[in-house]
Coordinates of C-alpha atoms in Angstrom, one line a residue:
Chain A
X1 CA -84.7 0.4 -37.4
X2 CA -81.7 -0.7 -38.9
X3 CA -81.2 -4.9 -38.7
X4 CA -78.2 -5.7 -35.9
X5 CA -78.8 -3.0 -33.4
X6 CA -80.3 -3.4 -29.8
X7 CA -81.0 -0.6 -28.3
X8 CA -84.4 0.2 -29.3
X9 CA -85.0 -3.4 -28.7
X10 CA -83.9 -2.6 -25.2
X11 CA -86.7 -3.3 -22.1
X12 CA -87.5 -0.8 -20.0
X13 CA -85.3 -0.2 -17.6
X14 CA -88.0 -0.3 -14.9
X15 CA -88.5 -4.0 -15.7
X16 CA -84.8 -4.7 -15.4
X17 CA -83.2 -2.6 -12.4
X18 CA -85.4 -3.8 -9.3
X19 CA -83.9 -7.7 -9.9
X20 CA -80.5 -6.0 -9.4
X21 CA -81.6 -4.1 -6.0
X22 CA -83.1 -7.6 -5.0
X23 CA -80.2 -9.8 -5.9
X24 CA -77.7 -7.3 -4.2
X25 CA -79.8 -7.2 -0.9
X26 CA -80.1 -11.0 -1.3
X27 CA -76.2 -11.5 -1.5
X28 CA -76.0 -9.4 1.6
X29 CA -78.6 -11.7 3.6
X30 CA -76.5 -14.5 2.3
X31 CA -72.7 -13.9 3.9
X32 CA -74.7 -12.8 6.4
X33 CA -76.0 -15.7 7.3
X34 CA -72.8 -17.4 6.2
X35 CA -72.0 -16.0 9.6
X36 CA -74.6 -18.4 11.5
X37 CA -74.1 -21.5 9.4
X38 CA -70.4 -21.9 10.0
X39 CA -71.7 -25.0 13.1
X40 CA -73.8 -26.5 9.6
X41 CA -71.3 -26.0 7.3
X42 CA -68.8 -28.0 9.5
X43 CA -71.1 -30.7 10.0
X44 CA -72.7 -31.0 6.6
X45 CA -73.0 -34.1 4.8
X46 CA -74.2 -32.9 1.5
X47 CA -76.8 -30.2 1.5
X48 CA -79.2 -31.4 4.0
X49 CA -79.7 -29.1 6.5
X50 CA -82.3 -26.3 6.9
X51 CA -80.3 -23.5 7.2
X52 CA -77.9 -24.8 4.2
X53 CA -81.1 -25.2 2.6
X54 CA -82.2 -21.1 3.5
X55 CA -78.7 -20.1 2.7
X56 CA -78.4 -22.2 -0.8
X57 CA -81.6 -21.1 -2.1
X58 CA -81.7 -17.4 -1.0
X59 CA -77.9 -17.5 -3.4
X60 CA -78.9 -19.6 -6.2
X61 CA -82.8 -17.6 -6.6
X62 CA -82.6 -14.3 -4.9
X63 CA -78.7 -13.3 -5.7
X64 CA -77.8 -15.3 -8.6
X65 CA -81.2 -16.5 -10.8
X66 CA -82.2 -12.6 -10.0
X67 CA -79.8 -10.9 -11.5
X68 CA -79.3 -13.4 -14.6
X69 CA -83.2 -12.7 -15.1
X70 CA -82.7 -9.0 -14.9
X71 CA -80.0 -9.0 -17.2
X72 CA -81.4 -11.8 -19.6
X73 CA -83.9 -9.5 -20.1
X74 CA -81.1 -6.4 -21.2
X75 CA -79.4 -9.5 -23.2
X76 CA -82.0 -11.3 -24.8
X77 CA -82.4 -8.3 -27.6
X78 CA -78.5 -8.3 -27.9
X79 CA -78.2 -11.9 -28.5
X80 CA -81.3 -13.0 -30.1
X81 CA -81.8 -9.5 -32.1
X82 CA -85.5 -9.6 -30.9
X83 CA -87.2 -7.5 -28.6
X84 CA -88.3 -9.0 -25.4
X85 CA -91.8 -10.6 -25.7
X86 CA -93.9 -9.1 -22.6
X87 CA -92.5 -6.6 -20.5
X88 CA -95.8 -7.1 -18.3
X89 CA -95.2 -11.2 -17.7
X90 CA -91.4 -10.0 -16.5
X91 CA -92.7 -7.7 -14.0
X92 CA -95.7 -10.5 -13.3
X93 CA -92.5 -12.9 -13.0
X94 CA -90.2 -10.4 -10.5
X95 CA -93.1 -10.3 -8.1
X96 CA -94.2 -14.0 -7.9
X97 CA -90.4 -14.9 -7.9
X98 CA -89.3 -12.2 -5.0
X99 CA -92.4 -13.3 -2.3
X100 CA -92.6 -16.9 -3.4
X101 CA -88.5 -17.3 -2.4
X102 CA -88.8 -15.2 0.7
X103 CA -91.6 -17.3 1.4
X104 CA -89.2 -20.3 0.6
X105 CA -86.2 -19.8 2.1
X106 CA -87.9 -18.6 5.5
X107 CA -89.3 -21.6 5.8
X108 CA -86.6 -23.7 4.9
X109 CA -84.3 -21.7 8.2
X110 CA -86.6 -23.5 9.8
X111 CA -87.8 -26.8 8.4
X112 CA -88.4 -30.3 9.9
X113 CA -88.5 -32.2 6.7
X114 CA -92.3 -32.9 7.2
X115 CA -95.1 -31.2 5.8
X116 CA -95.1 -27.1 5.7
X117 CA -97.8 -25.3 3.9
X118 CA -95.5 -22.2 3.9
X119 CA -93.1 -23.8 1.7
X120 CA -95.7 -25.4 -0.5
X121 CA -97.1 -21.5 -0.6
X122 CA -93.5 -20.2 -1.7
X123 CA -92.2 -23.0 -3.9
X124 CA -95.7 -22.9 -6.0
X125 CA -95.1 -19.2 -6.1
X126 CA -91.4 -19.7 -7.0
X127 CA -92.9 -22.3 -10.0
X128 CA -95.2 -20.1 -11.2
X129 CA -92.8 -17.7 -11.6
X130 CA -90.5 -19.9 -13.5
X131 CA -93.0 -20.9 -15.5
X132 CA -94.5 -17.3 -17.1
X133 CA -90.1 -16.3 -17.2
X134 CA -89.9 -19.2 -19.7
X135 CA -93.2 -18.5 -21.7
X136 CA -91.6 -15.0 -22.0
X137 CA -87.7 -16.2 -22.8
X138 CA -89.3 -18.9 -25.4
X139 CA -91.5 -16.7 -27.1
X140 CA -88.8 -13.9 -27.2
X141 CA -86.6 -16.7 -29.0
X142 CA -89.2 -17.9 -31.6
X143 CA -89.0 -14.5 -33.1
X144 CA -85.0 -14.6 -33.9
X145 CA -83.6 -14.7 -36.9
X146 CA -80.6 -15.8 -35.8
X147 CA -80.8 -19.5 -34.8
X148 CA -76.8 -19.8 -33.2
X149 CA -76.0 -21.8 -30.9
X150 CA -75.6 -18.9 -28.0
X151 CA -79.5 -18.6 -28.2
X152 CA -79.5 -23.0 -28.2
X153 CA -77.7 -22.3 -25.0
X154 CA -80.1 -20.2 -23.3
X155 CA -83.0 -21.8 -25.1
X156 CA -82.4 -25.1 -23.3
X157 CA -81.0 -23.7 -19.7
X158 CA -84.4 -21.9 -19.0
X159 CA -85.8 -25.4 -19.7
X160 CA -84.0 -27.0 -17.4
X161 CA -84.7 -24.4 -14.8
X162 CA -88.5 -25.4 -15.7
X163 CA -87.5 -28.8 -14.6
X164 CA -85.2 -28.1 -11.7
X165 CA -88.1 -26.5 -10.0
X166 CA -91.2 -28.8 -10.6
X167 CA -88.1 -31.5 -9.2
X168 CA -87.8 -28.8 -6.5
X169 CA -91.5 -28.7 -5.3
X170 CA -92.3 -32.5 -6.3
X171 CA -89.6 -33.2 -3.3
X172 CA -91.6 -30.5 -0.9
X173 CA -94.8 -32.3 -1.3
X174 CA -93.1 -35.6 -1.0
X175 CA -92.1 -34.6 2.8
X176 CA -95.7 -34.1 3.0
X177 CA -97.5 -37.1 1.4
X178 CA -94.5 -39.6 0.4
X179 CA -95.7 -40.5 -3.0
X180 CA -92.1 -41.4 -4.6
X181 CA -89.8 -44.4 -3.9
X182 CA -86.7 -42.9 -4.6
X183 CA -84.7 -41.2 -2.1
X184 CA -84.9 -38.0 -1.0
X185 CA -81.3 -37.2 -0.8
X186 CA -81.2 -38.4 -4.4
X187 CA -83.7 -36.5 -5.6
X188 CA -81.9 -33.6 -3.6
X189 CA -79.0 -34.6 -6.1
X190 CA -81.1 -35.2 -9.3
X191 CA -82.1 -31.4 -8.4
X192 CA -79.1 -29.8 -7.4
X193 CA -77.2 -30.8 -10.9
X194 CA -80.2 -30.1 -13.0
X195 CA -79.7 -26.4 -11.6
X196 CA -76.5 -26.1 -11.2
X197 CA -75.1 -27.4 -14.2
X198 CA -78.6 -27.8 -16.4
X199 CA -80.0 -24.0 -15.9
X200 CA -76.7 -22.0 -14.6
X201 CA -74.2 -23.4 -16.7
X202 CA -75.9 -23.9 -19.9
X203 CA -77.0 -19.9 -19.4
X204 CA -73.0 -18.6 -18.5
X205 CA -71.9 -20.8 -21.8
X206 CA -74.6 -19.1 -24.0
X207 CA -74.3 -15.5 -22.7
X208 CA -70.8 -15.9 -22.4
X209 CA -70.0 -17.2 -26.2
X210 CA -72.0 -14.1 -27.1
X211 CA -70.2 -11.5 -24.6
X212 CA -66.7 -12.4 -24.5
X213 CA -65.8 -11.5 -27.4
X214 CA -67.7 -7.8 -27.5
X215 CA -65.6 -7.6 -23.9
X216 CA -62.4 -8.9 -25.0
X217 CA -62.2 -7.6 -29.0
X218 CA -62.0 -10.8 -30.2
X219 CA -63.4 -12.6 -33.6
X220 CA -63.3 -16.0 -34.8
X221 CA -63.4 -18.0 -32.0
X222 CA -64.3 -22.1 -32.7
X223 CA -67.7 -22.1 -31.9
X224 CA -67.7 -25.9 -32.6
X225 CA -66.2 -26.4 -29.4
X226 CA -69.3 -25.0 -28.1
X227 CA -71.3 -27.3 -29.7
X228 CA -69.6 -30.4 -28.8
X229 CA -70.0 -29.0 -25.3
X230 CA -74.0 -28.5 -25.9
X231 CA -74.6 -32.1 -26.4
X232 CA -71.8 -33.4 -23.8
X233 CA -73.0 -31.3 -21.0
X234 CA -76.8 -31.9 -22.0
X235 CA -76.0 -36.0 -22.8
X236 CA -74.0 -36.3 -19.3
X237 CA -76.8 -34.5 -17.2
X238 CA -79.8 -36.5 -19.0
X239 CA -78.1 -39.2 -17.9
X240 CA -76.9 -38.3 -14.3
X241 CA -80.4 -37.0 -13.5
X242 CA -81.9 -40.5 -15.1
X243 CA -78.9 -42.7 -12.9
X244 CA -79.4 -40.9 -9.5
X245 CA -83.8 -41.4 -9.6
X246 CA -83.7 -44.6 -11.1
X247 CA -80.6 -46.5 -11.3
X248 CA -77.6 -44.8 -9.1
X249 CA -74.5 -47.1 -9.6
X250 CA -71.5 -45.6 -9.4
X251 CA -70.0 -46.5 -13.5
X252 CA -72.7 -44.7 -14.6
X253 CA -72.5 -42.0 -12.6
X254 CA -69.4 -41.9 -13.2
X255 CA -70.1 -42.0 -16.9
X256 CA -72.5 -39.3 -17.0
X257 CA -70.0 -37.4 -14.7
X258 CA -67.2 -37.3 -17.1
X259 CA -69.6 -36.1 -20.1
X260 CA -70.3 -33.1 -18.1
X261 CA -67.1 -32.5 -17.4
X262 CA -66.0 -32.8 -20.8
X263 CA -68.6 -30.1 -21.9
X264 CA -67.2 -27.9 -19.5
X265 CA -63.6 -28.6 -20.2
X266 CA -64.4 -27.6 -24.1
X267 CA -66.0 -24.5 -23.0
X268 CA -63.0 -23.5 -21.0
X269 CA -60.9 -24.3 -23.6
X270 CA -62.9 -21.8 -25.6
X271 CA -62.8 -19.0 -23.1
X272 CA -58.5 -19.6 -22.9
X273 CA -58.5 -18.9 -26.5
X274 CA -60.9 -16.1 -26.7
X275 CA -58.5 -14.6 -23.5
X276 CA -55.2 -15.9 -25.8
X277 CA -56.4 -14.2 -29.0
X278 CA -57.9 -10.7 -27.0
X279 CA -56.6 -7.1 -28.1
X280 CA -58.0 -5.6 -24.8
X281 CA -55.0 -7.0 -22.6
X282 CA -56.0 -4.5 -19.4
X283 CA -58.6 -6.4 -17.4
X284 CA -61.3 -4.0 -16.3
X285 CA -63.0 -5.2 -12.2
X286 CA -65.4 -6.6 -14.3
X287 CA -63.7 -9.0 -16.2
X288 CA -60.9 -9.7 -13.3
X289 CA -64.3 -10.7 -11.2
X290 CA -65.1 -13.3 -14.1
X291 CA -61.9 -14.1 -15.3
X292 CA -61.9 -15.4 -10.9
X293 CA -65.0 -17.2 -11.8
X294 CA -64.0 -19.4 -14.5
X295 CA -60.5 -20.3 -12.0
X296 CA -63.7 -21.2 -9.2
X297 CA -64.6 -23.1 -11.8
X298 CA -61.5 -25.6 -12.9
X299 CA -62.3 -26.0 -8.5
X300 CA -65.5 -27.4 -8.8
X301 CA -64.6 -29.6 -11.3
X302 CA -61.7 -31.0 -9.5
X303 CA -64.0 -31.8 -6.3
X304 CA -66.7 -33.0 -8.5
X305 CA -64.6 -35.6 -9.5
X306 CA -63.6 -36.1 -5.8
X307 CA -66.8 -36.3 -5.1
X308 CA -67.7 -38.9 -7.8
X309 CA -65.0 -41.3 -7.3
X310 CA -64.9 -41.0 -3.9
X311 CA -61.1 -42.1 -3.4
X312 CA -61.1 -44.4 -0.4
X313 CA -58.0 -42.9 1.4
X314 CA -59.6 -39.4 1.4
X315 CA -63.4 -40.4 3.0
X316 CA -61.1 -41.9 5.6
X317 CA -60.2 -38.2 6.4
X318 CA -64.1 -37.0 6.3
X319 CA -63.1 -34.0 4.7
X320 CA -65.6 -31.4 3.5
X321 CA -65.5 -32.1 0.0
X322 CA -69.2 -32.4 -1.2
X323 CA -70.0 -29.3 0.7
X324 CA -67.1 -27.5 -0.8
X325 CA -68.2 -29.0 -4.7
X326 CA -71.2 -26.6 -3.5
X327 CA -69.4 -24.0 -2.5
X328 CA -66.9 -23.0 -5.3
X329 CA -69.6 -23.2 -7.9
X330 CA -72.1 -21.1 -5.9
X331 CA -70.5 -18.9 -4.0
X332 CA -67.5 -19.6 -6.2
X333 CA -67.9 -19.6 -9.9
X334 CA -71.6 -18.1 -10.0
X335 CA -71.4 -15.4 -7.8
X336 CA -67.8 -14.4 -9.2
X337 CA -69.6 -14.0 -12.2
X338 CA -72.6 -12.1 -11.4
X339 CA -70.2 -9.7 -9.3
X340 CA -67.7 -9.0 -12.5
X341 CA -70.7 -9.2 -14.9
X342 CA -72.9 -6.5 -13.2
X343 CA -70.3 -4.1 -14.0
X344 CA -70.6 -5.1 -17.6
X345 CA -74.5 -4.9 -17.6
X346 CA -76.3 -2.3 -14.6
X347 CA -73.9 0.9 -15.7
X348 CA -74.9 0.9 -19.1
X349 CA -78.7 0.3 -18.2
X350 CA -79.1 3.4 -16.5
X351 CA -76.2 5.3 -18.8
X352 CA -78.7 4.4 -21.8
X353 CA -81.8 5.5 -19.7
X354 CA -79.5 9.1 -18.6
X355 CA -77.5 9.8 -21.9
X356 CA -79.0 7.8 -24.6
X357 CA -80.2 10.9 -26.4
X358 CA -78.0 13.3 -25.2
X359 CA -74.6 12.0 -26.2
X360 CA -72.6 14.1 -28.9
X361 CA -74.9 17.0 -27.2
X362 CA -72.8 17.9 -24.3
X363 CA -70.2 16.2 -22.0
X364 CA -71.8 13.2 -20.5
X365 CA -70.1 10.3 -18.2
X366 CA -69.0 6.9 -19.4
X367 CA -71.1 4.2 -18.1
X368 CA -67.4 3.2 -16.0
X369 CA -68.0 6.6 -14.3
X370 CA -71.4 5.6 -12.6
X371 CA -69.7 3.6 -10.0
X372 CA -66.9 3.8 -7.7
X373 CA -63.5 1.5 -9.5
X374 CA -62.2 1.8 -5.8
X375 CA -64.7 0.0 -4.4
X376 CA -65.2 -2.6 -6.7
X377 CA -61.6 -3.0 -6.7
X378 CA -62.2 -3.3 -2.7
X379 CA -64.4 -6.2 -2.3
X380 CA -62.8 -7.8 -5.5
X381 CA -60.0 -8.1 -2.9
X382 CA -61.9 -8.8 -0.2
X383 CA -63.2 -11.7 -2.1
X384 CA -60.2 -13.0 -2.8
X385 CA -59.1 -13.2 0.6
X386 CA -62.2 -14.4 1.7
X387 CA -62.9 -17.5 -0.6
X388 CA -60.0 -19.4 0.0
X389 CA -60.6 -19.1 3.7
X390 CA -63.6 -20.5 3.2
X391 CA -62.5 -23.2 1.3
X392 CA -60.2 -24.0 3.8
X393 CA -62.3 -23.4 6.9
X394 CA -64.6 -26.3 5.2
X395 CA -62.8 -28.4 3.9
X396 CA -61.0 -29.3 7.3
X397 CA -64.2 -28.5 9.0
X398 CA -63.5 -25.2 11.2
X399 CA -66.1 -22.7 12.4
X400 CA -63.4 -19.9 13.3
X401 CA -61.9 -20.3 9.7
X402 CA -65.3 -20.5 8.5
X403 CA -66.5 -16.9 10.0
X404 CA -63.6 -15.2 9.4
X405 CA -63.6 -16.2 5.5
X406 CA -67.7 -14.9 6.4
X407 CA -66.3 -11.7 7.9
X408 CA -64.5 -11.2 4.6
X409 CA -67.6 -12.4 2.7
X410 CA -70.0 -9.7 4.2
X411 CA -67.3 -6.7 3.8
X412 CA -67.6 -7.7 0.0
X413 CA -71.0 -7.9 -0.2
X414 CA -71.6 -4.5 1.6
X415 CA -69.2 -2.6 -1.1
X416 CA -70.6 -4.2 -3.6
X417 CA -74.1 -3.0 -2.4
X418 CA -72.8 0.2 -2.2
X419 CA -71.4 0.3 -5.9
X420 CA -75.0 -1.0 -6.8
X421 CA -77.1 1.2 -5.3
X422 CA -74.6 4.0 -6.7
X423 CA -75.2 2.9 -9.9
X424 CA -79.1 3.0 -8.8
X425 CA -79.9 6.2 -7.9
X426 CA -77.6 7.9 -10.3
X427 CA -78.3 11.5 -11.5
X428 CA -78.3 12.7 -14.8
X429 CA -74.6 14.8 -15.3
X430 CA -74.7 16.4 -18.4
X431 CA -72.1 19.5 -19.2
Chain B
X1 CA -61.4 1.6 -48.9
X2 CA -63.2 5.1 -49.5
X3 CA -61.4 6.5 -46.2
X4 CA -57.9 5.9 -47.8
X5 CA -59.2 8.7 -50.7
X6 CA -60.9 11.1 -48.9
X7 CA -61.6 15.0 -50.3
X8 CA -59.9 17.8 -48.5
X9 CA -63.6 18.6 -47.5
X10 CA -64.2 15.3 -46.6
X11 CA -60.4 14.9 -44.5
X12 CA -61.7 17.2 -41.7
X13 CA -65.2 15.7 -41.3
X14 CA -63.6 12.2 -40.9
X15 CA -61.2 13.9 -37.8
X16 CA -64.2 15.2 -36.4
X17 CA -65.5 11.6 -36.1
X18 CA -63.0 10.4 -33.6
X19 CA -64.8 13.1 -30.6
X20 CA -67.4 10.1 -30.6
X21 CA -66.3 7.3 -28.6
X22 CA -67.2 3.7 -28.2
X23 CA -68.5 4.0 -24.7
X24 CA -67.4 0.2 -23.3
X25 CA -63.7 0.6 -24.5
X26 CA -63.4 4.5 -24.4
X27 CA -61.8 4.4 -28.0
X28 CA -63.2 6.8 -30.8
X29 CA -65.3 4.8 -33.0
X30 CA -62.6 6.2 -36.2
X31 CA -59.7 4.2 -34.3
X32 CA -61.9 1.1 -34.0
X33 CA -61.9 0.9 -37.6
X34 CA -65.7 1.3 -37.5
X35 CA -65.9 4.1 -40.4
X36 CA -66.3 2.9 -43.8
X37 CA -67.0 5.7 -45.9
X38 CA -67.7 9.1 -45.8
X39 CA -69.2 11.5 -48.8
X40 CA -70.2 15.0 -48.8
X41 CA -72.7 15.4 -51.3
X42 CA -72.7 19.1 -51.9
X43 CA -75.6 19.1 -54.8
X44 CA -77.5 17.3 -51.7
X45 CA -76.1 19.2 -49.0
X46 CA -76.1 16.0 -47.6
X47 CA -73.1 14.0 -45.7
X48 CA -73.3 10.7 -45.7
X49 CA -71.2 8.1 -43.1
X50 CA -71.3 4.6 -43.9
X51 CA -69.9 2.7 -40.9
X52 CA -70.5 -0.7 -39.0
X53 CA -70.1 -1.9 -35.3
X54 CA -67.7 -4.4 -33.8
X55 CA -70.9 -6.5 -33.4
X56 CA -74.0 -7.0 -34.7
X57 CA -76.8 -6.9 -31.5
X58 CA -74.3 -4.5 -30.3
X59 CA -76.3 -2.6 -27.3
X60 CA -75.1 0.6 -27.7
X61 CA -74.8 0.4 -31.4
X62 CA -77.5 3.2 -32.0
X63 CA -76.6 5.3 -29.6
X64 CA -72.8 5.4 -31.3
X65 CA -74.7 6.8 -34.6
X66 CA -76.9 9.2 -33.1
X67 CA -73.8 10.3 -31.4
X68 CA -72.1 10.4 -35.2
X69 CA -75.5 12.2 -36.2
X70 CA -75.2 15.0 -33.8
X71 CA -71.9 15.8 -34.1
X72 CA -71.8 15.9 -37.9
X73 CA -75.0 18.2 -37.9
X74 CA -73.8 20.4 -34.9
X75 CA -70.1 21.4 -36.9
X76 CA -71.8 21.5 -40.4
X77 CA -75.2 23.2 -40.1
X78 CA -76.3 23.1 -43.3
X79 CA -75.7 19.7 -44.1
X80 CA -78.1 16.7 -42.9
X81 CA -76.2 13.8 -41.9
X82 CA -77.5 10.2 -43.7
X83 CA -75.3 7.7 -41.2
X84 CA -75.7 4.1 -42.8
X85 CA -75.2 1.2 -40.9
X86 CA -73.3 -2.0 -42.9
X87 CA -72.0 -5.2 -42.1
X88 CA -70.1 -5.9 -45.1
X89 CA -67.5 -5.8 -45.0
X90 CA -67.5 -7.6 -41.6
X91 CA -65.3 -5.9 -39.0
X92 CA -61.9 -7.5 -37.6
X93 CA -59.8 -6.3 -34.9
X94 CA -57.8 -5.7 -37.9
X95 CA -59.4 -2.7 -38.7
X96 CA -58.4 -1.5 -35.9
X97 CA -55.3 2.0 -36.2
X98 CA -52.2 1.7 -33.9
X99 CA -53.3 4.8 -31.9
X100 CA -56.7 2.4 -31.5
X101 CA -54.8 -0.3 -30.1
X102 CA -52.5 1.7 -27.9
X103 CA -55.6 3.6 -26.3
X104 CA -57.4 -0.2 -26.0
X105 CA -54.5 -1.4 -23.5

């Protein structure tokens, strides 16, 4: 095999196509739901509620972690050059991971904040899970060549998914036996940023950096930028998870705030050149999806801010701003993401599975032909409308606003099933 | 480079490269600027494609030069195709022709 090339490196494509089924079905469960949550959502005060709690963790593991796994396994031989350590662990990993967060997130719909073996079952499960993914993502990266700081990226987000979920289940047994001083709701915190910006963000920077430019046709981007964003984001959330356990006054969280959001600035910075700089002007669903994303993301920033300097004329107003920081980076930046990047990823999974050795042969598709560009243009639309309903429905606390945005929510997430499952159960065309 | 001198016999073999396409921008792989070289070694009957990729780790980077592989074999039956992968020179969008960056939009 010739140095620089992927393919045969590839998985299986049994190992990576059942985490896309699951994180599709798992979107659809979620605006579902988003439909019955609208009463929580207006009341909310941060994350605390049992069904917020179902609804956040069925998006964050079961749509969004999902599909990064399934296509993190497609990726890792394209960024890292390597072949992916142990197909068997991954599969090992799908199954623990899919019953462990059912488990989870059932019992979270209907949790009392006191002890519930059910979610001690699910969130072990869930752990264990996390824990054989990074054996295999580690040990896949100790056998590159190619020590950049795309793999750095990933490297360090799956540890800090490690981390976010022993924080996860330390806080489930600590409703049980109430071992730890520190507060719950800033443990909640502590969590929440270690997985939101520590595992998620860390992993869209690295795959990204390594993406964009294959996307976009465009070379030479300042990569430095990246790196002075590894060790701001990294710094700021070391810090911010350190200040909310032990020490939560507001200068320093303020401090570690701003490091984070100086990371994150830099890497946008990045992604406007590599846009500035492209030769492939004509957005594709895919990258219109993502190029949405990054705009959800400049949001969350903004109310991040909000959220950390708490303006006193605007908590006079009890507006829904630390719900809606939530929102636009979950159902917001993340899911934006996963929706463009799936078009960038599942289609030429099963195109290389149909048509790998039969190209040049006869007349075969192009992996944009496995899938309907009317739907996906559809519920790009759809979502359009629909997230800055919702922003709106929560941020001035409305529960018709709310299920409307929902309606428009679950409309997107049916066409995008349907594109999904298109792309699933494809058959071979060859003329 | 060797494709600004290319044979008569080697003119028409270079054409035939641009039916294989780049299958995430729908561009033939001769517009991308991806071709390098290509020799006809008659005392070998052997042709020989040096090209690169727009990336290295590039996913469907082999399946491009299988597709070069078949279609060079298919049109000249006698000859075995030798496609070798480079990365040096490293590729640029600069490489890529006008009708490249027309059909890339």
């Amino acid at each position: 095999m010739q140095a620089g090339l992927s393919t045969k490196n590839a998985p299986s494509a049994s190992v990576v196509l059942p985490h896309f089924a699951f994180g599709a079905l798992a979107f659809l469960t979620a605006s579902v739901m988003l439909l019955f949550v609208s009463e929580d959502l207006k009341n909310a005060q941060y994350f605390f509620s049992p069904h917020l709690l179902a609804l956040t963790h069925i998006l964050v593991l079961g749509w969004i972690s999902m599909v990064i796994f399934g296509s993190l396994y497609q990726l890792i031989p394209v960024v890292m050059e390597v072949k992916l350590y142990s197909e068997k662990l991954a599969i090992s990993t799908f199954a623990l991971f899919s019953s462990g967060l059912i488990l989870l997130s059932a019992s979270f719909w209907s949790f009392t904040f006191s002890h519930s073996l059910w979610m001690e079952i699910g969130g072990g499960l869930v752990l264990l899970a996390i824990i054989l993914f990074a054996i295999n993502a580690i040990k896949s990266a100790a056998k590159t060549e190619r020590k950049t700081i795309e793999n750095t990226f990933i490297v360090t987000a799956v540890l800090w998914l490690l981390l976010t979920v022993i924080l996860g289940l330390v806080i489930v047994f600590n409703f049980a036996f109430n071992f730890l001083s520190i507060s719950h709701l800033q443990l909640l915190k502590t969590h929440a940023h270690m997985g939101l910006a520590g595992w998620f963000l860390l992993l869209v920077i690295g795959v990204a950096s390594k993406l964009m430019p294959m996307f976009l046709i465009v070379h030479k981007l300042p990569t430095k930028l990246l790196n002075y964003s590894y060790f701001l984001i990294n710094g700021g959330l070391v810090l911010l998870s350190l200040a909310y356990s032990f020490y939560p006054e507001k200068w320093l969280l303020a401090l570690s705030g701003l490091l984070v959001v100086s990371g994150i600035i830099l890497f946008l910075r990045f992604n406007q050149i590599a846009f500035g700089k492209r030769l492939r002007k004509k957005l594709d669903v895919g990258m219109k999806l993502s190029a949405m994303g990054f705009i959800m993301l400049a949001l969350t920033i903004l109310l991040g801010l909000v959220s950390l300097f708490r303006p006193s004329f605007l908590q006079a107003l009890h507006l829904g701003t630390d719900v809606l920081y939530g929102i636009t980076i979950i159902l917001g930046f993340l899911t934006s993401l996963v929706l463009g990047q799936t078009y960038k990823t599942l289609p030429f999974i099963i195109w290389l599975k149909y048509y790998h050795s039969k190209v040049g042969k006869g007349k075969v598709p192009l992996p944009q032909e496995l899938y309907s560009d009317k739907v996906a243009n559809w519920h790009f639309y759809t979502y359009l409308i629909g997230m800055p309903i919702l922003i709106v429905g929560v941020f001035i606390g409305n529960v018709i606003t709310i299920q409307i945005a929902a309606v428009f929510i679950i409309i997107t997430a049916v066409l995008y099933n349907y594109n999904v499952f298109k792309i699933l159960f494809h058959k071979e065309k060859v003329q | 480079m060797k494709i600004d001198n290319l044979t008569a016999e080697e003119q028409p073999i270079f054409e035939l490269l641009k039916t294989v396409m780049d299958p995430e921008v729908a561009v033939n792989i001769v517009d991308l600027g991806l071709i390098y070289e290509v020799n006809l070694l008659e005392d070998k009957k052997e042709i020989h494609v040096v090209m690169t990729l727009s990336t290295r780790g590039c996913p469907l980077g082999d399946t491009i030069m299988q597709n070069v592989e078949v279609v060079v074999e298919a049109n000249y039956p006698d000859y075995k195709a030798n496609v070798e992968l480079v990365w040096e020179p490293e590729w640029t969008p600069e490489l890529i022709t006008d009708a490249g960056r027309e059909a890339i939009g």
